[in-house]
Amino acid sequence: MTDSTPTATPERPAELPAQSPTVDPAATAATAKSPGQHGAAPAAGRLSFWRGDSGEGARRNLGLIGVLVVLVVIGIATRPDLYGNSSWVWDNILTILKLASVVGVVTVGMTFVIIGGGIDLSVGAIVALAGVWATTLATQSYGAGGMIFTALAVGLGVGLVNGLLVSYGKLVPFIATLAMMVAARGLAAEISDKQTQVSSNSVINGIASTSPLGIPLLVYILAAVVIAGWVLLNRTTFGRRTVAVGGNPEAARLAGINVRRHTVLLYALSGLCCGIAAIMLTAQANSAQAAMANLYELDAIAAAIIGGTLLSGGRGTIVGSLLGVIIFSTITNLFAINGLSTEAQNMVKGGIIVAAVLIQQFQFRSFTQFLGRNRLTTT
């Protein structure tokens, strides 16, 4: 009697529904590398970039440049006698850039904090505290190096305290930095005894008056900080983590990012920028006092918002923030040459901020709705 073991018959794979012909990846790559008929492929790629989310920053920056052009046209229309002088125009451009330099440095740090999902209302107070501490008689006895080190150390230290309060103390960033704003102003007033402290160091004072190649040194410092901030945000892991933490902190934590430590570093970076700004502002005034850098926090936040940084975090550009600072400096300059009041200038700035936030909300909602409709259509 022989045992007959049934042989397992391989199951026939289920037939798939009719589909489009498969595409060879190699052929696709070759097509992407070589221009299509009549150059249609490259044009479509450029068009999709321009219309897609990746081109949003470029579109916004071009819009900000358009605003600057409009402001220049208004200046030409209102003061043709000044804009007709080419020498005055160049000097005026340098004046605007010099006016934007200090706030621009603070705005770079603020941009990182906002992209990371936070807010820093204490930047103006940190600038004042760092400036006052750097101009005490004891600090000035160590020379320019001691003054610069003190300003940077104070800014970095206060920024670290802000970060620790927010990340490990679990305080709302608005409350933590608001408390620091009051405390830092109070400490600056205590150190200076509510008096203006004069800087007697010629090296520090010369920062504002030195103009290599005809361009103020303050503008060079602003350019260096902006370039460093752009590289840090767009070309390093730190920048990618900043966007991830601001976009979705829980997802960033699950991805292995130490959200608390990164938040501390963001506020420390903001404080470091404030220390740099303190030296620049002290050089401009040849002195420091507890009331210096008043409302710088509002100027920095407004410039970042104008530049496309979302208040909810997760998106922003350094170039956009710089353009926002230059726009506000141009508005200030435009009002000054036309002899208009500061009150009217502040009202215009407030209107621009409101308009920028409304545009951000409209664009974000429209993009979200588009994604939702796209998912439904795909499904």
mmCIF file of C-alpha atoms in Angstrom:
data_model
loop_
_atom_site.group_PDB
_atom_site.id
_atom_site.type_symbol
_atom_site.label_atom_id
_atom_site.label_comp_id
_atom_site.label_asym_id
_atom_site.label_seq_id
_atom_site.Cartn_x
_atom_site.Cartn_y
_atom_site.Cartn_z
ATOM 1 C CA MET A 1 0.000 0.000 0.000
ATOM 2 C CA THR A 2 1.573 3.223 -1.122
ATOM 3 C CA ASP A 3 0.951 6.525 0.496
ATOM 4 C CA SER A 4 -0.008 9.123 -1.998
ATOM 5 C CA THR A 5 0.718 12.614 -0.829
ATOM 6 C CA PRO A 6 -1.250 15.211 -2.698
ATOM 7 C CA THR A 7 0.959 17.707 -4.404
ATOM 8 C CA ALA A 8 0.202 21.311 -3.535
ATOM 9 C CA THR A 9 -0.842 23.121 -6.627
ATOM 10 C CA PRO A 10 0.404 26.701 -6.648
ATOM 11 C CA GLU A 11 -2.432 29.116 -6.465
ATOM 12 C CA ARG A 12 -2.938 31.251 -9.457
ATOM 13 C CA PRO A 13 -2.466 34.911 -8.578
ATOM 14 C CA ALA A 14 -5.581 36.957 -8.671
ATOM 15 C CA GLU A 15 -5.879 39.050 -11.750
ATOM 16 C CA LEU A 16 -5.475 42.724 -11.158
ATOM 17 C CA PRO A 17 -7.929 45.160 -12.617
ATOM 18 C CA ALA A 18 -7.018 46.855 -15.807
ATOM 19 C CA GLN A 19 -4.409 49.518 -15.214
ATOM 20 C CA SER A 20 -2.407 51.962 -17.188
ATOM 21 C CA PRO A 21 0.779 50.564 -18.728
ATOM 22 C CA THR A 22 3.693 50.462 -16.321
ATOM 23 C CA VAL A 23 6.313 53.126 -16.687
ATOM 24 C CA ASP A 24 9.976 52.246 -16.805
ATOM 25 C CA PRO A 25 11.812 54.294 -14.109
ATOM 26 C CA ALA A 26 14.890 54.545 -16.297
ATOM 27 C CA ALA A 27 12.837 55.952 -19.139
ATOM 28 C CA THR A 28 11.197 58.400 -16.765
ATOM 29 C CA ALA A 29 14.563 59.569 -15.464
ATOM 30 C CA ALA A 30 15.877 59.972 -18.982
ATOM 31 C CA THR A 31 12.834 61.971 -19.949
ATOM 32 C CA ALA A 32 13.228 64.188 -16.893
ATOM 33 C CA LYS A 33 16.882 64.832 -17.665
ATOM 34 C CA SER A 34 16.421 65.577 -21.349
ATOM 35 C CA PRO A 35 14.111 68.305 -22.614
ATOM 36 C CA GLY A 36 10.779 67.100 -23.880
ATOM 37 C CA GLN A 37 9.183 68.004 -27.133
ATOM 38 C CA HIS A 38 9.403 71.721 -27.734
ATOM 39 C CA GLY A 39 10.825 72.104 -24.200
ATOM 40 C CA ALA A 40 7.502 71.271 -22.506
ATOM 41 C CA ALA A 41 8.956 69.263 -19.596
ATOM 42 C CA PRO A 42 11.257 71.940 -18.135
ATOM 43 C CA ALA A 43 8.574 74.577 -18.488
ATOM 44 C CA ALA A 44 6.080 72.388 -16.641
ATOM 45 C CA GLY A 45 8.630 71.765 -13.867
ATOM 46 C CA ARG A 46 9.281 75.437 -13.422
ATOM 47 C CA LEU A 47 5.591 76.201 -13.488
ATOM 48 C CA SER A 48 4.794 73.562 -10.868
ATOM 49 C CA PHE A 49 7.547 74.933 -8.607
ATOM 50 C CA TRP A 50 6.262 78.469 -8.971
ATOM 51 C CA ARG A 51 2.660 77.498 -8.262
ATOM 52 C CA GLY A 52 3.427 74.856 -5.656
ATOM 53 C CA ASP A 53 4.116 75.202 -1.949
ATOM 54 C CA SER A 54 7.882 75.153 -2.536
ATOM 55 C CA GLY A 55 7.668 78.403 -4.482
ATOM 56 C CA GLU A 56 5.586 80.215 -1.894
ATOM 57 C CA GLY A 57 8.611 81.853 -0.288
ATOM 58 C CA ALA A 58 9.824 83.183 -3.633
ATOM 59 C CA ARG A 59 6.365 84.549 -4.455
ATOM 60 C CA ARG A 60 6.104 86.251 -1.072
ATOM 61 C CA ASN A 61 9.586 87.774 -1.307
ATOM 62 C CA LEU A 62 8.788 89.147 -4.763
ATOM 63 C CA GLY A 63 5.626 90.636 -3.301
ATOM 64 C CA LEU A 64 7.665 92.318 -0.548
ATOM 65 C CA ILE A 65 10.067 93.704 -3.142
ATOM 66 C CA GLY A 66 7.008 95.039 -4.955
ATOM 67 C CA VAL A 67 5.939 96.812 -1.753
ATOM 68 C CA LEU A 68 9.395 98.405 -1.511
ATOM 69 C CA VAL A 69 9.080 99.594 -5.115
ATOM 70 C CA VAL A 70 5.696 101.151 -4.316
ATOM 71 C CA LEU A 71 7.184 102.951 -1.292
ATOM 72 C CA VAL A 72 10.010 104.309 -3.459
ATOM 73 C CA VAL A 73 7.480 105.504 -6.035
ATOM 74 C CA ILE A 74 5.540 107.264 -3.272
ATOM 75 C CA GLY A 75 8.773 108.893 -2.104
ATOM 76 C CA ILE A 76 9.575 110.076 -5.616
ATOM 77 C CA ALA A 77 6.058 111.469 -6.035
ATOM 78 C CA THR A 78 6.058 113.295 -2.698
ATOM 79 C CA ARG A 79 9.674 114.545 -2.669
ATOM 80 C CA PRO A 80 10.925 114.740 -6.266
ATOM 81 C CA ASP A 81 13.432 117.412 -5.214
ATOM 82 C CA LEU A 82 15.271 114.909 -3.005
ATOM 83 C CA TYR A 83 15.019 111.848 -5.225
ATOM 84 C CA GLY A 84 16.323 113.868 -8.146
ATOM 85 C CA ASN A 85 19.715 114.006 -6.415
ATOM 86 C CA SER A 86 21.560 110.719 -7.012
ATOM 87 C CA SER A 87 24.026 111.387 -4.184
ATOM 88 C CA TRP A 88 21.169 111.917 -1.742
ATOM 89 C CA VAL A 89 19.440 108.738 -2.933
ATOM 90 C CA TRP A 90 22.538 106.623 -2.200
ATOM 91 C CA ASP A 91 23.015 108.250 1.207
ATOM 92 C CA ASN A 92 19.338 107.687 1.956
ATOM 93 C CA ILE A 93 19.593 103.984 1.072
ATOM 94 C CA LEU A 94 22.510 103.636 3.491
ATOM 95 C CA THR A 95 20.499 105.497 6.121
ATOM 96 C CA ILE A 96 17.590 103.067 5.738
ATOM 97 C CA LEU A 97 19.898 100.051 5.963
ATOM 98 C CA LYS A 98 21.648 101.518 9.008
ATOM 99 C CA LEU A 99 18.261 102.169 10.610
ATOM 100 C CA ALA A 100 17.255 98.566 9.933
ATOM 101 C CA SER A 101 20.496 97.013 11.162
ATOM 102 C CA VAL A 102 19.815 96.723 14.904
ATOM 103 C CA VAL A 103 16.195 95.622 14.598
ATOM 104 C CA GLY A 104 17.222 93.299 11.757
ATOM 105 C CA VAL A 105 19.663 91.411 13.982
ATOM 106 C CA VAL A 106 16.986 91.031 16.669
ATOM 107 C CA THR A 107 14.487 89.896 14.031
ATOM 108 C CA VAL A 108 16.747 87.043 12.902
ATOM 109 C CA GLY A 109 16.637 85.550 16.393
ATOM 110 C CA MET A 110 12.907 86.230 16.685
ATOM 111 C CA THR A 111 12.292 84.444 13.381
ATOM 112 C CA PHE A 112 13.896 81.268 14.692
ATOM 113 C CA VAL A 113 11.810 81.390 17.878
ATOM 114 C CA ILE A 114 8.539 81.911 16.014
ATOM 115 C CA ILE A 115 9.300 79.200 13.454
ATOM 116 C CA GLY A 116 9.941 76.914 16.418
ATOM 117 C CA GLY A 117 6.463 77.594 17.736
ATOM 118 C CA GLY A 118 7.317 80.181 20.385
ATOM 119 C CA ILE A 119 7.340 83.929 20.930
ATOM 120 C CA ASP A 120 9.781 86.244 22.696
ATOM 121 C CA LEU A 121 8.456 89.474 24.151
ATOM 122 C CA SER A 122 11.644 90.170 26.099
ATOM 123 C CA VAL A 123 14.061 90.924 23.240
ATOM 124 C CA GLY A 124 13.943 94.703 23.747
ATOM 125 C CA ALA A 125 14.540 94.325 27.475
ATOM 126 C CA ILE A 126 17.407 91.890 26.845
ATOM 127 C CA VAL A 127 19.047 94.439 24.525
ATOM 128 C CA ALA A 128 18.704 97.092 27.240
ATOM 129 C CA LEU A 129 20.070 94.831 29.986
ATOM 130 C CA ALA A 130 23.001 93.682 27.852
ATOM 131 C CA GLY A 131 23.798 97.261 26.845
ATOM 132 C CA VAL A 132 23.651 98.593 30.396
ATOM 133 C CA TRP A 133 25.712 95.724 31.782
ATOM 134 C CA ALA A 134 28.338 96.180 29.067
ATOM 135 C CA THR A 135 28.717 99.917 29.766
ATOM 136 C CA THR A 136 29.250 99.767 33.514
ATOM 137 C CA LEU A 137 32.572 101.227 34.659
ATOM 138 C CA ALA A 138 33.735 97.810 35.806
ATOM 139 C CA THR A 139 33.038 96.247 32.416
ATOM 140 C CA GLN A 140 34.535 99.125 30.434
ATOM 141 C CA SER A 141 37.790 98.722 32.369
ATOM 142 C CA TYR A 142 38.328 95.456 30.455
ATOM 143 C CA GLY A 143 38.235 97.249 27.116
ATOM 144 C CA ALA A 144 36.213 96.571 23.977
ATOM 145 C CA GLY A 145 36.671 92.802 24.240
ATOM 146 C CA GLY A 146 35.259 92.762 27.751
ATOM 147 C CA MET A 147 32.270 94.875 26.729
ATOM 148 C CA ILE A 148 31.452 92.679 23.731
ATOM 149 C CA PHE A 149 31.872 89.480 25.758
ATOM 150 C CA THR A 150 29.625 90.840 28.523
ATOM 151 C CA ALA A 151 26.859 91.854 26.117
ATOM 152 C CA LEU A 152 26.912 88.483 24.360
ATOM 153 C CA ALA A 153 27.074 86.551 27.634
ATOM 154 C CA VAL A 154 24.183 88.488 29.177
ATOM 155 C CA GLY A 155 22.029 88.045 26.070
ATOM 156 C CA LEU A 156 22.834 84.349 25.844
ATOM 157 C CA GLY A 157 22.234 83.828 29.570
ATOM 158 C CA VAL A 158 18.853 85.548 29.637
ATOM 159 C CA GLY A 159 17.836 83.647 26.504
ATOM 160 C CA LEU A 160 18.742 80.369 28.215
ATOM 161 C CA VAL A 161 16.585 81.308 31.194
ATOM 162 C CA ASN A 162 13.675 82.009 28.842
ATOM 163 C CA GLY A 163 14.170 78.654 27.156
ATOM 164 C CA LEU A 164 14.335 76.780 30.466
ATOM 165 C CA LEU A 165 11.156 78.447 31.706
ATOM 166 C CA VAL A 166 9.302 77.558 28.514
ATOM 167 C CA SER A 167 10.595 74.037 27.906
ATOM 168 C CA TYR A 168 11.243 72.609 31.379
ATOM 169 C CA GLY A 169 9.110 74.976 33.450
ATOM 170 C CA LYS A 170 6.240 74.399 31.008
ATOM 171 C CA LEU A 171 5.265 78.068 31.045
ATOM 172 C CA VAL A 172 3.422 79.547 28.097
ATOM 173 C CA PRO A 173 6.032 81.445 26.003
ATOM 174 C CA PHE A 174 3.913 84.599 26.131
ATOM 175 C CA ILE A 175 3.837 84.586 29.943
ATOM 176 C CA ALA A 176 7.455 83.527 30.450
ATOM 177 C CA THR A 177 8.917 86.162 28.134
ATOM 178 C CA LEU A 178 6.506 88.840 29.367
ATOM 179 C CA ALA A 179 7.754 88.237 32.909
ATOM 180 C CA MET A 180 11.339 88.359 31.666
ATOM 181 C CA MET A 181 10.642 91.626 29.856
ATOM 182 C CA VAL A 182 9.575 93.273 33.105
ATOM 183 C CA ALA A 183 12.361 91.691 35.152
ATOM 184 C CA ALA A 184 15.128 92.551 32.671
ATOM 185 C CA ARG A 185 14.019 96.186 32.426
ATOM 186 C CA GLY A 186 13.929 96.385 36.213
ATOM 187 C CA LEU A 187 17.404 94.881 36.558
ATOM 188 C CA ALA A 188 18.773 97.235 33.921
ATOM 189 C CA ALA A 189 17.330 100.206 35.798
ATOM 190 C CA GLU A 190 18.835 98.889 39.042
ATOM 191 C CA ILE A 191 22.294 98.425 37.536
ATOM 192 C CA SER A 192 22.333 101.852 35.880
ATOM 193 C CA ASP A 193 20.595 103.561 38.824
ATOM 194 C CA LYS A 194 18.137 104.897 36.231
ATOM 195 C CA GLN A 195 20.931 106.929 34.647
ATOM 196 C CA THR A 196 22.371 106.992 31.149
ATOM 197 C CA GLN A 197 25.741 105.245 31.072
ATOM 198 C CA VAL A 198 28.176 106.778 28.607
ATOM 199 C CA SER A 199 30.470 104.531 26.607
ATOM 200 C CA SER A 200 34.022 105.877 26.636
ATOM 201 C CA ASN A 201 35.517 103.090 24.518
ATOM 202 C CA SER A 202 36.569 104.410 21.116
ATOM 203 C CA VAL A 203 36.512 100.959 19.509
ATOM 204 C CA ILE A 204 32.877 100.346 20.480
ATOM 205 C CA ASN A 205 31.836 103.867 19.542
ATOM 206 C CA GLY A 206 33.633 103.546 16.223
ATOM 207 C CA ILE A 207 31.443 100.632 15.148
ATOM 208 C CA ALA A 208 28.671 103.051 14.223
ATOM 209 C CA SER A 209 30.910 105.616 12.524
ATOM 210 C CA THR A 210 33.158 103.272 10.543
ATOM 211 C CA SER A 211 32.216 102.767 6.883
ATOM 212 C CA PRO A 212 34.477 100.339 4.994
ATOM 213 C CA LEU A 213 34.117 100.841 1.232
ATOM 214 C CA GLY A 214 31.576 103.568 1.933
ATOM 215 C CA ILE A 215 29.090 101.197 3.610
ATOM 216 C CA PRO A 216 28.474 101.460 7.392
ATOM 217 C CA LEU A 217 29.971 98.675 9.475
ATOM 218 C CA LEU A 218 26.538 98.163 11.053
ATOM 219 C CA VAL A 219 25.222 97.055 7.649
ATOM 220 C CA TYR A 220 28.055 94.540 7.347
ATOM 221 C CA ILE A 221 27.169 93.130 10.767
ATOM 222 C CA LEU A 222 23.524 92.834 9.737
ATOM 223 C CA ALA A 223 24.522 91.065 6.512
ATOM 224 C CA ALA A 224 26.755 88.633 8.417
ATOM 225 C CA VAL A 225 23.992 87.760 10.903
ATOM 226 C CA VAL A 226 21.423 87.336 8.115
ATOM 227 C CA ILE A 227 23.724 85.065 6.095
ATOM 228 C CA ALA A 228 24.549 82.989 9.164
ATOM 229 C CA GLY A 229 20.854 82.730 10.038
ATOM 230 C CA TRP A 230 19.938 81.709 6.489
ATOM 231 C CA VAL A 231 22.572 78.982 6.420
ATOM 232 C CA LEU A 232 21.545 77.752 9.867
ATOM 233 C CA LEU A 233 17.874 77.574 8.916
ATOM 234 C CA ASN A 234 18.160 76.191 5.391
ATOM 235 C CA ARG A 235 21.352 74.162 5.281
ATOM 236 C CA THR A 236 21.687 72.493 8.688
ATOM 237 C CA THR A 237 19.954 69.849 10.775
ATOM 238 C CA PHE A 238 19.245 72.528 13.365
ATOM 239 C CA GLY A 239 17.092 74.421 10.873
ATOM 240 C CA ARG A 240 15.154 71.331 9.798
ATOM 241 C CA ARG A 241 14.532 70.448 13.428
ATOM 242 C CA THR A 242 13.327 73.993 14.095
ATOM 243 C CA VAL A 243 10.704 73.698 11.361
ATOM 244 C CA ALA A 244 9.700 70.241 12.602
ATOM 245 C CA VAL A 245 9.326 71.373 16.218
ATOM 246 C CA GLY A 246 7.262 74.392 15.205
ATOM 247 C CA GLY A 247 5.094 72.434 12.789
ATOM 248 C CA ASN A 248 4.233 69.519 15.088
ATOM 249 C CA PRO A 249 6.112 69.151 18.406
ATOM 250 C CA GLU A 250 4.660 65.713 19.165
ATOM 251 C CA ALA A 251 5.605 64.332 15.751
ATOM 252 C CA ALA A 252 9.071 65.841 16.164
ATOM 253 C CA ARG A 253 9.425 64.123 19.551
ATOM 254 C CA LEU A 254 8.354 60.779 18.095
ATOM 255 C CA ALA A 255 10.907 61.288 15.316
ATOM 256 C CA GLY A 256 13.670 61.412 17.928
ATOM 257 C CA ILE A 257 14.111 65.178 18.316
ATOM 258 C CA ASN A 258 14.704 66.445 21.848
ATOM 259 C CA VAL A 259 12.034 69.138 21.689
ATOM 260 C CA ARG A 260 12.824 70.623 25.102
ATOM 261 C CA ARG A 261 16.522 70.991 24.463
ATOM 262 C CA HIS A 262 15.904 72.420 21.006
ATOM 263 C CA THR A 263 13.490 74.987 22.432
ATOM 264 C CA VAL A 264 16.143 76.096 24.926
ATOM 265 C CA LEU A 265 18.629 76.516 22.076
ATOM 266 C CA LEU A 266 16.160 78.620 20.077
ATOM 267 C CA TYR A 267 15.666 81.099 22.917
ATOM 268 C CA ALA A 268 19.409 81.129 23.576
ATOM 269 C CA LEU A 269 19.953 82.017 19.911
ATOM 270 C CA SER A 270 17.459 84.854 20.227
ATOM 271 C CA GLY A 271 19.266 86.136 23.308
ATOM 272 C CA LEU A 272 22.613 85.971 21.505
ATOM 273 C CA CYS A 273 21.203 88.124 18.695
ATOM 274 C CA CYS A 274 20.023 90.591 21.335
ATOM 275 C CA GLY A 275 23.553 90.768 22.739
ATOM 276 C CA ILE A 276 24.904 91.619 19.279
ATOM 277 C CA ALA A 277 22.185 94.245 18.842
ATOM 278 C CA ALA A 278 23.059 95.743 22.240
ATOM 279 C CA ILE A 279 26.629 96.466 21.111
ATOM 280 C CA MET A 280 25.375 97.948 17.840
ATOM 281 C CA LEU A 281 22.832 100.193 19.579
ATOM 282 C CA THR A 282 25.347 101.270 22.210
ATOM 283 C CA ALA A 283 27.759 102.212 19.428
ATOM 284 C CA GLN A 284 25.101 104.325 17.731
ATOM 285 C CA ALA A 285 24.190 106.278 20.870
ATOM 286 C CA ASN A 286 27.635 106.124 22.560
ATOM 287 C CA SER A 287 25.668 105.199 25.669
ATOM 288 C CA ALA A 288 23.178 102.769 27.156
ATOM 289 C CA GLN A 289 20.180 103.072 29.431
ATOM 290 C CA ALA A 290 17.355 100.933 30.786
ATOM 291 C CA ALA A 291 14.821 102.487 28.382
ATOM 292 C CA MET A 292 16.782 101.707 25.212
ATOM 293 C CA ALA A 293 15.385 99.344 22.545
ATOM 294 C CA ASN A 294 11.831 100.214 23.537
ATOM 295 C CA LEU A 295 9.192 98.193 21.631
ATOM 296 C CA TYR A 296 11.843 96.318 19.655
ATOM 297 C CA GLU A 297 9.927 93.143 20.368
ATOM 298 C CA LEU A 298 6.923 94.455 18.460
ATOM 299 C CA ASP A 299 9.064 95.630 15.540
ATOM 300 C CA ALA A 300 10.786 92.238 15.324
ATOM 301 C CA ILE A 301 7.536 90.266 15.507
ATOM 302 C CA ALA A 302 5.903 92.525 12.932
ATOM 303 C CA ALA A 303 8.849 92.234 10.537
ATOM 304 C CA ALA A 304 8.847 88.440 10.846
ATOM 305 C CA ILE A 305 5.101 88.285 10.174
ATOM 306 C CA ILE A 306 5.403 90.605 7.184
ATOM 307 C CA GLY A 307 8.170 88.340 5.903
ATOM 308 C CA GLY A 308 5.898 85.293 5.916
ATOM 309 C CA THR A 309 6.678 83.662 9.269
ATOM 310 C CA LEU A 310 3.586 81.919 10.662
ATOM 311 C CA LEU A 311 2.727 82.867 14.234
ATOM 312 C CA SER A 312 1.645 79.274 14.786
ATOM 313 C CA GLY A 313 5.154 78.105 13.851
ATOM 314 C CA GLY A 314 6.544 75.687 11.305
ATOM 315 C CA ARG A 315 7.206 78.132 8.484
ATOM 316 C CA GLY A 316 9.299 81.227 7.860
ATOM 317 C CA THR A 317 12.253 82.649 5.969
ATOM 318 C CA ILE A 318 15.197 84.786 7.019
ATOM 319 C CA VAL A 319 15.170 86.717 3.729
ATOM 320 C CA GLY A 320 11.475 87.507 4.166
ATOM 321 C CA SER A 321 12.071 88.779 7.699
ATOM 322 C CA LEU A 322 14.902 90.991 6.445
ATOM 323 C CA LEU A 323 12.630 92.443 3.762
ATOM 324 C CA GLY A 324 10.009 93.073 6.438
ATOM 325 C CA VAL A 325 12.531 95.046 8.504
ATOM 326 C CA ILE A 326 13.599 97.073 5.468
ATOM 327 C CA ILE A 327 9.958 97.835 4.622
ATOM 328 C CA PHE A 328 9.319 99.238 8.091
ATOM 329 C CA SER A 329 12.570 101.229 7.988
ATOM 330 C CA THR A 330 11.595 102.613 4.582
ATOM 331 C CA ILE A 331 8.186 103.643 5.932
ATOM 332 C CA THR A 332 9.879 105.406 8.861
ATOM 333 C CA ASN A 333 12.242 107.168 6.461
ATOM 334 C CA LEU A 334 9.381 108.110 4.122
ATOM 335 C CA PHE A 335 7.427 109.691 6.953
ATOM 336 C CA ALA A 336 10.525 111.519 8.202
ATOM 337 C CA ILE A 337 11.407 113.155 4.874
ATOM 338 C CA ASN A 338 7.779 114.252 4.470
ATOM 339 C CA GLY A 339 7.588 115.657 7.997
ATOM 340 C CA LEU A 340 4.704 113.405 9.067
ATOM 341 C CA SER A 341 4.010 112.521 12.677
ATOM 342 C CA THR A 342 5.121 109.378 14.447
ATOM 343 C CA GLU A 343 1.517 108.649 15.402
ATOM 344 C CA ALA A 344 0.473 108.413 11.753
ATOM 345 C CA GLN A 345 3.479 106.214 11.071
ATOM 346 C CA ASN A 346 2.479 103.806 13.865
ATOM 347 C CA MET A 347 -1.071 103.624 12.529
ATOM 348 C CA VAL A 348 0.211 102.694 9.078
ATOM 349 C CA LYS A 349 2.480 100.027 10.584
ATOM 350 C CA GLY A 350 -0.433 98.623 12.561
ATOM 351 C CA GLY A 351 -2.561 98.420 9.434
ATOM 352 C CA ILE A 352 0.225 96.625 7.559
ATOM 353 C CA ILE A 353 0.575 94.060 10.364
ATOM 354 C CA VAL A 354 -3.174 93.341 10.416
ATOM 355 C CA ALA A 355 -3.259 93.027 6.631
ATOM 356 C CA ALA A 356 -0.289 90.640 6.659
ATOM 357 C CA VAL A 357 -1.899 88.371 9.280
ATOM 358 C CA LEU A 358 -5.203 88.327 7.375
ATOM 359 C CA ILE A 359 -3.388 87.412 4.159
ATOM 360 C CA GLN A 360 -1.532 84.635 5.966
ATOM 361 C CA GLN A 361 -4.770 83.179 7.342
ATOM 362 C CA PHE A 362 -6.484 83.354 3.948
ATOM 363 C CA GLN A 363 -3.580 81.666 2.168
ATOM 364 C CA PHE A 364 -3.220 78.966 4.840
ATOM 365 C CA ARG A 365 -6.940 78.139 4.841
ATOM 366 C CA SER A 366 -7.088 78.105 1.041
ATOM 367 C CA PHE A 367 -4.096 75.791 0.863
ATOM 368 C CA THR A 368 -5.583 73.490 3.527
ATOM 369 C CA GLN A 369 -8.910 73.341 1.705
ATOM 370 C CA PHE A 370 -7.098 72.601 -1.545
ATOM 371 C CA LEU A 371 -5.258 69.703 0.076
ATOM 372 C CA GLY A 372 -8.520 68.374 1.509
ATOM 373 C CA ARG A 373 -10.243 68.474 -1.869
ATOM 374 C CA ASN A 374 -7.220 66.870 -3.485
ATOM 375 C CA ARG A 375 -7.320 63.967 -1.013
ATOM 376 C CA LEU A 376 -11.024 63.409 -1.606
ATOM 377 C CA THR A 377 -10.516 63.445 -5.357
ATOM 378 C CA THR A 378 -7.631 60.981 -5.133
ATOM 379 C CA THR A 379 -9.619 58.668 -2.881
#
